[in-house]
Short mmCIF file of C-alpha atoms and ligand atoms in Angstrom, two decimals:
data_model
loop_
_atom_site.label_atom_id
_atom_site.label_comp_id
_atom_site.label_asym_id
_atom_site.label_seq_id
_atom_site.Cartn_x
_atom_site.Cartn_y
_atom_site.Cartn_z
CA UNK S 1 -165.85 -6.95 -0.99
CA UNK S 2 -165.73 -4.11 -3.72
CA UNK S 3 -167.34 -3.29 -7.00
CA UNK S 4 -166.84 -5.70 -9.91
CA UNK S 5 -165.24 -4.64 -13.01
CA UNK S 6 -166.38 -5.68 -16.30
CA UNK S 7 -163.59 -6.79 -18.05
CA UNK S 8 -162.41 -8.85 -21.50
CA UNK S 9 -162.42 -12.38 -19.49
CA UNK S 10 -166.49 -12.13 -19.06
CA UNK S 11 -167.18 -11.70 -22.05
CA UNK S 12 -169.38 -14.52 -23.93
CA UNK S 13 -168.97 -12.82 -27.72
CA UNK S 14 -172.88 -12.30 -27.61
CA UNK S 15 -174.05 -9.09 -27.69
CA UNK S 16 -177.35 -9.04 -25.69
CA UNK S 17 -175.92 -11.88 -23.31
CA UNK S 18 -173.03 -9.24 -22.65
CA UNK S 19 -175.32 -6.40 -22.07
CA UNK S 20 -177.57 -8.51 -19.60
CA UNK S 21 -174.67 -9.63 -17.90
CA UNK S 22 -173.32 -5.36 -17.42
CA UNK S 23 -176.77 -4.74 -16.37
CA UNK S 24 -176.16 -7.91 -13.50
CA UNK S 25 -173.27 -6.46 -12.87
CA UNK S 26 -174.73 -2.92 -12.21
CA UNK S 27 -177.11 -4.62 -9.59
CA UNK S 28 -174.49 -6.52 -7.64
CA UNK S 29 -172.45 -3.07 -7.67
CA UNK S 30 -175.53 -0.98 -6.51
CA UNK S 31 -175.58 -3.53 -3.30
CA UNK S 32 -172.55 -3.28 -2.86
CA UNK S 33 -172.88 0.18 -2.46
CA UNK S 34 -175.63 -0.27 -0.59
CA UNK S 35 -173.98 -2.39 2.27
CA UNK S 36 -170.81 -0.06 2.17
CA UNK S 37 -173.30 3.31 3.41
CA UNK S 38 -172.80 4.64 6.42
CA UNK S 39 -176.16 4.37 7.80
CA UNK S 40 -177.39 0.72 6.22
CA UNK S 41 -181.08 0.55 5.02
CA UNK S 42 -182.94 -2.46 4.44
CA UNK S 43 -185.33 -1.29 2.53
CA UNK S 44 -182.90 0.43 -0.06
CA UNK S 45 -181.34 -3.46 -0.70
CA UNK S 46 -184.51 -4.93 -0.43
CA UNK S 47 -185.12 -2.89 -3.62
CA UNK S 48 -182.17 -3.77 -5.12
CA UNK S 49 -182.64 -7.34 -4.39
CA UNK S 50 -186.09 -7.31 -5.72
CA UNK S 51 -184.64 -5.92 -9.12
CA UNK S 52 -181.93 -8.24 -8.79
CA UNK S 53 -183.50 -11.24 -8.82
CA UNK S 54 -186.04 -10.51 -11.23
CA UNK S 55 -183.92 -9.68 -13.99
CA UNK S 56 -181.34 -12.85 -13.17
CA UNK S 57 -184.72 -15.17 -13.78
CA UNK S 58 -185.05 -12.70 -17.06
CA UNK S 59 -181.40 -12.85 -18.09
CA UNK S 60 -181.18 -16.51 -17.86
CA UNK S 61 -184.02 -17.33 -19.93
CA UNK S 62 -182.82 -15.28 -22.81
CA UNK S 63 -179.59 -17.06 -22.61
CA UNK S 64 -181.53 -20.34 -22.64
CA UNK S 65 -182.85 -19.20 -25.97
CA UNK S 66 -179.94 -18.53 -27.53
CA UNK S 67 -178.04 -21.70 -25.95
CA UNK S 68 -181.51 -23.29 -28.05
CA UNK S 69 -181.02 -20.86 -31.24
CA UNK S 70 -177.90 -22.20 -31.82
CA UNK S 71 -177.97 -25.36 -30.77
CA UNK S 72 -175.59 -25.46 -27.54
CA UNK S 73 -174.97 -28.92 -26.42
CA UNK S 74 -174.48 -28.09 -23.26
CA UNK S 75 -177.96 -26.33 -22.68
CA UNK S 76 -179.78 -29.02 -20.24
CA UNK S 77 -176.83 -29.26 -18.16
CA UNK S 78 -176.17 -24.91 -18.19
CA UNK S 79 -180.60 -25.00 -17.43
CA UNK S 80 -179.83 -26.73 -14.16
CA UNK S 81 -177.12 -24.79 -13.34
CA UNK S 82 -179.52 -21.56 -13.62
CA UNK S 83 -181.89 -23.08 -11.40
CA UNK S 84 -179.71 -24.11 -8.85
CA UNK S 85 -177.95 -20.53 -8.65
CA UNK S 86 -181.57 -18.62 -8.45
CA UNK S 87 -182.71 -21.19 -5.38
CA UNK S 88 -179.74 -20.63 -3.75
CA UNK S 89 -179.85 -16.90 -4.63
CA UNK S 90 -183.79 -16.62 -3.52
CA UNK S 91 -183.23 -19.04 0.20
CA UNK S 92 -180.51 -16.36 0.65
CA UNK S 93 -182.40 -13.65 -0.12
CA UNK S 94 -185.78 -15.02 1.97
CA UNK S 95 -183.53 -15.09 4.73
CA UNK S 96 -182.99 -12.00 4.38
CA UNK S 97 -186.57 -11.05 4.03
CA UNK S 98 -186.91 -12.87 7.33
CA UNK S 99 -183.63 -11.13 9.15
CA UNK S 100 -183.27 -8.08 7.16
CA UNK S 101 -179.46 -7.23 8.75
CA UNK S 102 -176.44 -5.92 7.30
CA UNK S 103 -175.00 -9.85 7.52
CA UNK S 104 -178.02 -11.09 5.14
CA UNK S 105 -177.31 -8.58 3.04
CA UNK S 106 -173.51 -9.03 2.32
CA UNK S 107 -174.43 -13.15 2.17
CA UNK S 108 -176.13 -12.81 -0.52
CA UNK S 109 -173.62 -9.89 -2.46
CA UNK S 110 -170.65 -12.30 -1.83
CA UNK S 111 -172.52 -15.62 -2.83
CA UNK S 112 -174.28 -13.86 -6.15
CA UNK S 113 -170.81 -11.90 -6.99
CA UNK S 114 -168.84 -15.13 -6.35
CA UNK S 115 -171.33 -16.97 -8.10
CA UNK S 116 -171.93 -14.79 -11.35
CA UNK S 117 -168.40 -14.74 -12.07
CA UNK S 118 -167.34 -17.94 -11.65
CA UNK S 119 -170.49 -19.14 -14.17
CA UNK S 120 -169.65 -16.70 -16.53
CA UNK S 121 -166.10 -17.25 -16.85
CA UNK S 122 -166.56 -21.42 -16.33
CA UNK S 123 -169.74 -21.68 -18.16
CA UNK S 124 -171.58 -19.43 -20.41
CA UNK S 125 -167.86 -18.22 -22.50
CA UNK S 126 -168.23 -21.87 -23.47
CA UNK S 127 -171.04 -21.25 -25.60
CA UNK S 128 -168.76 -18.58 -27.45
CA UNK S 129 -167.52 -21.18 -30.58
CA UNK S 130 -171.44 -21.72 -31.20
CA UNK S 131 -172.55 -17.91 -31.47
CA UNK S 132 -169.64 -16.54 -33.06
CA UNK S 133 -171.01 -14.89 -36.28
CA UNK S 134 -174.50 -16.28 -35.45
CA UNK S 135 -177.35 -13.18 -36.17
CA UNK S 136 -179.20 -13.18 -33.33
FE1 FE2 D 201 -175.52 -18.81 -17.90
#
Protein backbone atom coordinates (compact mmCIF):
# COMPACT_ATOMS: atom_id res chain seq x y z
CA UNK A 1 0.00 0.00 0.00
CA UNK A 2 1.15 3.76 -0.35
CA UNK A 3 0.01 6.89 -2.04
CA UNK A 4 -0.22 6.91 -5.85
CA UNK A 5 1.75 9.24 -7.85
CA UNK A 6 0.45 10.94 -10.79
CA UNK A 7 2.77 10.52 -13.34
CA UNK A 8 3.33 10.95 -17.47
CA UNK A 9 2.09 7.13 -18.12
CA UNK A 10 -1.69 8.14 -16.87
CA UNK A 11 -2.09 10.57 -18.76
CA UNK A 12 -5.03 10.37 -21.51
CA UNK A 13 -3.95 13.92 -23.43
CA UNK A 14 -7.48 15.28 -22.29
CA UNK A 15 -7.52 17.94 -20.15
CA UNK A 16 -10.69 17.58 -17.97
CA UNK A 17 -10.36 13.63 -18.18
CA UNK A 18 -6.79 14.30 -16.59
CA UNK A 19 -8.04 16.58 -13.96
CA UNK A 20 -10.93 14.08 -12.96
CA UNK A 21 -8.63 11.41 -12.90
CA UNK A 22 -5.96 13.77 -10.15
CA UNK A 23 -9.05 14.48 -8.32
CA UNK A 24 -9.61 10.19 -8.20
CA UNK A 25 -6.43 10.04 -7.36
CA UNK A 26 -6.66 12.53 -4.39
CA UNK A 27 -9.56 10.28 -3.00
CA UNK A 28 -7.79 6.95 -3.18
CA UNK A 29 -4.72 8.88 -1.45
CA UNK A 30 -6.98 10.46 1.30
CA UNK A 31 -7.98 6.58 2.19
CA UNK A 32 -5.04 5.64 2.10
CA UNK A 33 -4.24 7.95 4.62
CA UNK A 34 -7.04 7.17 6.28
CA UNK A 35 -6.28 3.36 6.84
CA UNK A 36 -2.52 4.22 7.61
CA UNK A 37 -3.80 6.51 11.11
CA UNK A 38 -3.00 5.37 14.13
CA UNK A 39 -6.30 5.20 15.65
CA UNK A 40 -8.61 3.95 12.42
CA UNK A 41 -12.11 5.62 12.10
CA UNK A 42 -14.83 4.34 10.14
CA UNK A 43 -16.64 7.07 9.85
CA UNK A 44 -13.69 9.30 8.49
CA UNK A 45 -13.48 6.52 5.29
CA UNK A 46 -16.96 6.16 5.19
CA UNK A 47 -16.76 9.84 4.13
CA UNK A 48 -14.21 9.38 1.89
CA UNK A 49 -15.85 6.49 0.33
CA UNK A 50 -19.05 8.31 -0.02
CA UNK A 51 -17.11 11.09 -2.03
CA UNK A 52 -15.33 8.49 -3.72
CA UNK A 53 -17.79 6.80 -5.31
CA UNK A 54 -19.87 9.57 -6.22
CA UNK A 55 -17.50 11.37 -8.20
CA UNK A 56 -16.14 7.87 -10.03
CA UNK A 57 -20.07 7.53 -11.29
CA UNK A 58 -19.46 11.50 -12.20
CA UNK A 59 -16.03 11.06 -13.77
CA UNK A 60 -17.03 8.25 -15.90
CA UNK A 61 -19.91 9.77 -17.45
CA UNK A 62 -18.01 12.76 -18.61
CA UNK A 63 -15.56 10.48 -20.16
CA UNK A 64 -18.46 8.69 -21.84
CA UNK A 65 -19.22 12.02 -23.43
CA UNK A 66 -16.20 12.70 -24.76
CA UNK A 67 -15.50 8.91 -25.87
CA UNK A 68 -19.22 10.07 -27.81
CA UNK A 69 -17.85 13.73 -28.82
CA UNK A 70 -15.34 12.31 -30.69
CA UNK A 71 -16.48 9.39 -31.83
CA UNK A 72 -14.38 6.59 -29.88
CA UNK A 73 -14.97 3.23 -31.27
CA UNK A 74 -14.34 1.65 -28.44
CA UNK A 75 -17.06 3.47 -26.26
CA UNK A 76 -19.75 0.47 -25.71
CA UNK A 77 -17.12 -1.84 -24.83
CA UNK A 78 -15.06 1.10 -22.29
CA UNK A 79 -19.30 1.75 -20.93
CA UNK A 80 -19.25 -1.81 -19.65
CA UNK A 81 -16.08 -1.69 -18.34
CA UNK A 82 -17.27 1.45 -16.09
CA UNK A 83 -20.09 -0.42 -14.90
CA UNK A 84 -18.46 -3.39 -14.01
CA UNK A 85 -15.62 -1.45 -11.96
CA UNK A 86 -18.42 0.77 -9.95
CA UNK A 87 -20.45 -2.74 -8.98
CA UNK A 88 -17.52 -4.20 -7.95
CA UNK A 89 -16.36 -0.94 -6.29
CA UNK A 90 -20.02 -0.38 -4.53
CA UNK A 91 -20.42 -4.67 -3.30
CA UNK A 92 -16.99 -3.78 -1.81
CA UNK A 93 -17.85 -0.84 -0.37
CA UNK A 94 -21.57 -2.25 1.02
CA UNK A 95 -19.55 -4.69 2.65
CA UNK A 96 -18.01 -2.40 4.20
CA UNK A 97 -21.08 -0.53 5.19
CA UNK A 98 -22.10 -3.86 6.65
CA UNK A 99 -18.50 -4.69 8.49
CA UNK A 100 -17.09 -1.33 8.80
CA UNK A 101 -13.27 -2.78 9.82
CA UNK A 102 -9.93 -1.74 8.95
CA UNK A 103 -9.87 -5.07 6.42
CA UNK A 104 -13.05 -3.60 4.41
CA UNK A 105 -11.49 -0.65 4.22
CA UNK A 106 -8.02 -1.53 2.68
CA UNK A 107 -10.25 -4.13 0.19
CA UNK A 108 -11.64 -1.69 -1.34
CA UNK A 109 -8.25 0.96 -1.48
CA UNK A 110 -6.26 -1.97 -3.04
CA UNK A 111 -9.08 -3.19 -5.51
CA UNK A 112 -10.05 0.70 -6.63
CA UNK A 113 -6.11 1.69 -6.70
CA UNK A 114 -5.33 -1.57 -8.59
CA UNK A 115 -8.22 -1.07 -10.58
CA UNK A 116 -7.96 2.75 -11.61
CA UNK A 117 -4.59 2.28 -12.79
CA UNK A 118 -4.66 -0.55 -14.65
CA UNK A 119 -7.94 1.08 -16.72
CA UNK A 120 -6.26 4.11 -17.17
CA UNK A 121 -3.08 2.96 -18.42
CA UNK A 122 -4.91 -0.23 -20.52
CA UNK A 123 -7.93 1.63 -21.47
CA UNK A 124 -8.84 5.19 -21.46
CA UNK A 125 -4.87 6.39 -23.00
CA UNK A 126 -6.39 4.52 -25.93
CA UNK A 127 -8.76 7.10 -26.64
CA UNK A 128 -5.67 9.58 -26.83
CA UNK A 129 -5.25 9.40 -31.06
CA UNK A 130 -9.10 10.48 -31.13
CA UNK A 131 -8.89 13.68 -28.77
CA UNK A 132 -5.63 14.89 -29.68
CA UNK A 133 -6.27 18.52 -30.86
CA UNK A 134 -10.05 17.94 -30.43
CA UNK A 135 -11.69 21.40 -28.53
CA UNK A 136 -13.54 20.07 -26.01
FE1 LIG B 1 -12.45 5.09 -18.41
Amino acid sequence: MGAIMWRRQLSVGQPSIDEDHKHLIEYLNQLDTALNARVFQPQRVAVILVKLLEYTREHFAREEKIMEAVKYPGLAEHRQQHAEGVRAISDLSNAFARTPNHEHAERIYTFTAEWLVRHIIMQDTQITPYVRGVWL
